[in-house]
Coordinates of C-alpha atoms and ligand atoms in Angstrom, one line a residue:
X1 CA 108.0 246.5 39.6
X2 CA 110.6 245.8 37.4
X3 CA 111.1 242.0 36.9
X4 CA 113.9 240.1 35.5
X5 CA 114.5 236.2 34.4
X6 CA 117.5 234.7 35.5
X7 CA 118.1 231.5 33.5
X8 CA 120.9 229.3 34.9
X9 CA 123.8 227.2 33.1
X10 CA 121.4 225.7 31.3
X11 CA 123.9 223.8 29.1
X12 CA 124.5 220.6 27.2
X13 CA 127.3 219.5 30.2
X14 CA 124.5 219.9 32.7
X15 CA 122.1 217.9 30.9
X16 CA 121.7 214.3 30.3
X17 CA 124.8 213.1 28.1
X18 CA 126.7 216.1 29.5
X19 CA 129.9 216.0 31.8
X20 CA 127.8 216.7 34.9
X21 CA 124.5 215.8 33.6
X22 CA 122.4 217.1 36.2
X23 CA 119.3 214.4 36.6
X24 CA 116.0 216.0 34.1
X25 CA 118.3 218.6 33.1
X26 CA 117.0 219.1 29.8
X27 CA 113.2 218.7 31.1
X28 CA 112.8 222.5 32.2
X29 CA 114.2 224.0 28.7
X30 CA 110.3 224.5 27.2
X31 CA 108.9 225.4 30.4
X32 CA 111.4 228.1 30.6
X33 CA 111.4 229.2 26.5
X34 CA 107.3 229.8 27.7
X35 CA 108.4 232.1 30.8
X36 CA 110.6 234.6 29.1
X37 CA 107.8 236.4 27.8
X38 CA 106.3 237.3 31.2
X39 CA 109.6 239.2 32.0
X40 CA 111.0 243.0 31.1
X41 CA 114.3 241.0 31.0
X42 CA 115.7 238.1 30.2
X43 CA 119.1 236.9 32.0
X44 CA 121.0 234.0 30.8
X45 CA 124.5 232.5 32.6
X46 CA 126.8 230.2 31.2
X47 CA 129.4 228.5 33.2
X48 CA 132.7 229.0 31.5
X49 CA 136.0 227.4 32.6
X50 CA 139.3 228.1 31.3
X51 CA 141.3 224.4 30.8
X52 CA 143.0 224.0 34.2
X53 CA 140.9 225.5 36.0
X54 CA 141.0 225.2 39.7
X55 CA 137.8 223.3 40.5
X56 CA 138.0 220.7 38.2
X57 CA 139.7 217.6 39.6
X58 CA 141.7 217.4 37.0
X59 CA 143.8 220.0 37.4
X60 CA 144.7 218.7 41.0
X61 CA 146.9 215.6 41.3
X62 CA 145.7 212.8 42.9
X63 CA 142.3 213.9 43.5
X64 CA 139.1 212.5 42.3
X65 CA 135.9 214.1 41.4
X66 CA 133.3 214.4 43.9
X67 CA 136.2 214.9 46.4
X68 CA 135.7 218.4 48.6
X69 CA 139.4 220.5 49.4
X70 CA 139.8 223.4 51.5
X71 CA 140.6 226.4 48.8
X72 CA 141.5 230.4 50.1
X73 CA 137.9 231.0 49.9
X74 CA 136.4 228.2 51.6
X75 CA 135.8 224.2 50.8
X76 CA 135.7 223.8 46.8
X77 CA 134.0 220.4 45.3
X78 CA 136.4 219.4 42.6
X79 CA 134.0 218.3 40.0
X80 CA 134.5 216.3 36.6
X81 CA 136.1 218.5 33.5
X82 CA 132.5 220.4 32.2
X83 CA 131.8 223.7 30.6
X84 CA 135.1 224.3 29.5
X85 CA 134.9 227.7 26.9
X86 CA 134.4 226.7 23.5
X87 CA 133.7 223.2 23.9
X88 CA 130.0 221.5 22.7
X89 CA 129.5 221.0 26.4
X90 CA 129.4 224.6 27.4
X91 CA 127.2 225.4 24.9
X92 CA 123.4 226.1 25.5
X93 CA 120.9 223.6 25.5
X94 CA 120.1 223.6 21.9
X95 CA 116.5 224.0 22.5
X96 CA 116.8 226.9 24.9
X97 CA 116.2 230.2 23.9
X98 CA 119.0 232.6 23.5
X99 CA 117.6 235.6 22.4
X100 CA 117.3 237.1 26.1
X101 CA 119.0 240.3 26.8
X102 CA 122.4 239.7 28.6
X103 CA 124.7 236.3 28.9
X104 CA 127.0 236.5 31.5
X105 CA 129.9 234.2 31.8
X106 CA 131.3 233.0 35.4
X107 CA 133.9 230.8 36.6
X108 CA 136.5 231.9 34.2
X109 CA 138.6 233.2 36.5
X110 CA 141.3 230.4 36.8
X111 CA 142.0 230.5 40.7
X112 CA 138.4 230.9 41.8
X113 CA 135.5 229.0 41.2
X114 CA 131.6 231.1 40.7
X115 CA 128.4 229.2 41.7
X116 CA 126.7 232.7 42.2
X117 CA 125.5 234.8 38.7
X118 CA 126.9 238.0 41.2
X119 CA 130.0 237.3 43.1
X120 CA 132.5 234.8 42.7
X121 CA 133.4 232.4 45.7
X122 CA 135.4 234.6 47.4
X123 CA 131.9 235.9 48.1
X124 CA 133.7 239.2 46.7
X125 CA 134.7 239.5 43.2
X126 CA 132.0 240.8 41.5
X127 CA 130.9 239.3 37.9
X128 CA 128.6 242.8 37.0
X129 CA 125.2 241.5 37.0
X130 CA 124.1 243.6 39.7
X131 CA 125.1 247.2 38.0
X132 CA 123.1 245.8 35.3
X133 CA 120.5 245.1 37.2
X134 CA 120.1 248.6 38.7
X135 CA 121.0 250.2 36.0
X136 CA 117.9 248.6 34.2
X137 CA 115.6 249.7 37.6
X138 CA 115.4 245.9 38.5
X139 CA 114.2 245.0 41.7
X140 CA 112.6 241.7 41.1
X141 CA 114.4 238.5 40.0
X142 CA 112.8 234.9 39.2
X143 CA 115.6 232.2 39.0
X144 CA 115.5 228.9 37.2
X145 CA 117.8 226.5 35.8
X146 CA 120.7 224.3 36.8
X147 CA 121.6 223.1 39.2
X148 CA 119.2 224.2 41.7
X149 CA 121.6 223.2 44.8
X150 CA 124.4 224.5 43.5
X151 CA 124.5 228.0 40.9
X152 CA 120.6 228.7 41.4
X153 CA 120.8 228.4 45.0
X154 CA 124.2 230.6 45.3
X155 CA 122.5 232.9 42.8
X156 CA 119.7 233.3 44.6
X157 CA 121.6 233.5 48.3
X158 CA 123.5 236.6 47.1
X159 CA 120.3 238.3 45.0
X160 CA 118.4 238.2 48.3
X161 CA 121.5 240.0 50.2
X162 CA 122.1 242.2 47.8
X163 CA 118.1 243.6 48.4
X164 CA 116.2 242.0 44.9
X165 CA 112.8 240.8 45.6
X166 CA 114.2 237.0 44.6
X167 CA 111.7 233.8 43.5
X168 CA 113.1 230.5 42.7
X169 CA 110.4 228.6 40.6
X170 CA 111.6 224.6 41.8
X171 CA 109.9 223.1 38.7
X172 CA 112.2 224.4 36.2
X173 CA 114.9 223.7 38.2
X174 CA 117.3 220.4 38.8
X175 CA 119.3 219.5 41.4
X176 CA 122.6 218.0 41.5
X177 CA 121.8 216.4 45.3
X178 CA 125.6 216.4 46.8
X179 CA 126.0 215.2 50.5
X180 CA 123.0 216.9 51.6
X181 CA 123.2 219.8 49.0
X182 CA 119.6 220.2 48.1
X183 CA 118.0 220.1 52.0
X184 CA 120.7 222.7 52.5
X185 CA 119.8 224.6 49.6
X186 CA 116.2 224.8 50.7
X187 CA 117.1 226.0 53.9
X188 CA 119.6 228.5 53.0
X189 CA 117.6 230.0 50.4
X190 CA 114.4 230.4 52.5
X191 CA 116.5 232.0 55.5
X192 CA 117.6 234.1 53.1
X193 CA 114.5 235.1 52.6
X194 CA 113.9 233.7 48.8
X195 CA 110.3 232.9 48.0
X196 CA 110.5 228.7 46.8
X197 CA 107.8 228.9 44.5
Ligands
VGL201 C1 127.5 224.3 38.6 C2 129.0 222.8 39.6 C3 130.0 223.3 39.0 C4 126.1 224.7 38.5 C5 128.6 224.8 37.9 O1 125.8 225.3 37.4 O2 125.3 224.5 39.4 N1 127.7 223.3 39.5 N2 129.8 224.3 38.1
ZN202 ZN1 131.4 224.9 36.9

């Protein structure tokens, strides 16, 4: 077995103080710096809008954030301007550890946003992760990070699918808690057949 970390958007916009501070966000960061040792790889992903992009509400007049519209690809949560490249708030955590093996940037396609480290939401586009992965002989991925409802829990969905042994340790994760989001999450993920650890 071949085993991989997958740290999510573990950044300063997700934390408390940040754009969409997710509640505890910064409480994980040491328990996951003491993980990455137990791994042959260590993943990290950084959300990473473009200004303007599509699912900030901001870029859509008249709409607030927190407010769901109906995109191409599905219903799209227009949330509060975060993680935009280059600013402070897309930046790491400045605790976390960066010296893992890959970062991989989503959501920078302007048109379409990307919960999931694989796929964007089309559920198609994909970002690359999981050539690496298999080029590397993965086969086992632990996920943790932010938010657990939202980019963990998409990350994990499409891991599952896509045949990875996936575990999602809840502990050093936080979640955002949208309209039901993190009951759903739980569900999904464990249909999906993700181990909740
Ligand atoms: C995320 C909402 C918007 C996440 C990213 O990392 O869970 N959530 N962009
Ligand atoms: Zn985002």
């Amino acid at each position: 077995m071949t085993k991989a970390l997958i740290v999510i958007d573990v950044q300063n916009d997700f934390c408390p103080g940040g754009a969409l501070a997710v509640a505890g966000g910064d409480e994980i960061v040491g328990g996951i710096n003491a993980l990455m040792d137990d791994f042959d790889a260590v993943i990290l992903t950084q959300d990473w809008h473009p200004a303007g992009h599509s699912s900030l509400a901001s870029s859509h007049d008249g709409q607030e954030p927190m407010s769901v519209i109906e995109m191409p690809y599905g219903p799209q949560v227009l949330w509060p301007d975060h993680c935009i490249q280059g600013t402070r708030g897309s930046a790491f955590h400045s605790d976390l550890r960066v010296d893992g093996d890959l970062i991989i940037r989503k959501g920078y396609n302007p048109a379409i946003d990307s919960y999931s480290a694989f796929f964007e939401n089309d559920h198609t586009t994909p970002t690359g992760l999981e050539g690496y992965l298999r080029t590397r002989g993965i086969n086992n991925v632990t996920m943790v990070g932010l938010a657990f409802d939202f980019c963990v829990n998409y990350s994990a969905v499409d891991a599952a699918k896509l045949g990875f042994d996936v575990t999602v340790r809840q502990n050093l994760c936080r979640a955002i808690d949208f309209d039901g989001s993190l009951e759903a999450a739980k569900t999904g993920m464990a249909d999906a057949g993700v181990v909740l650890s």
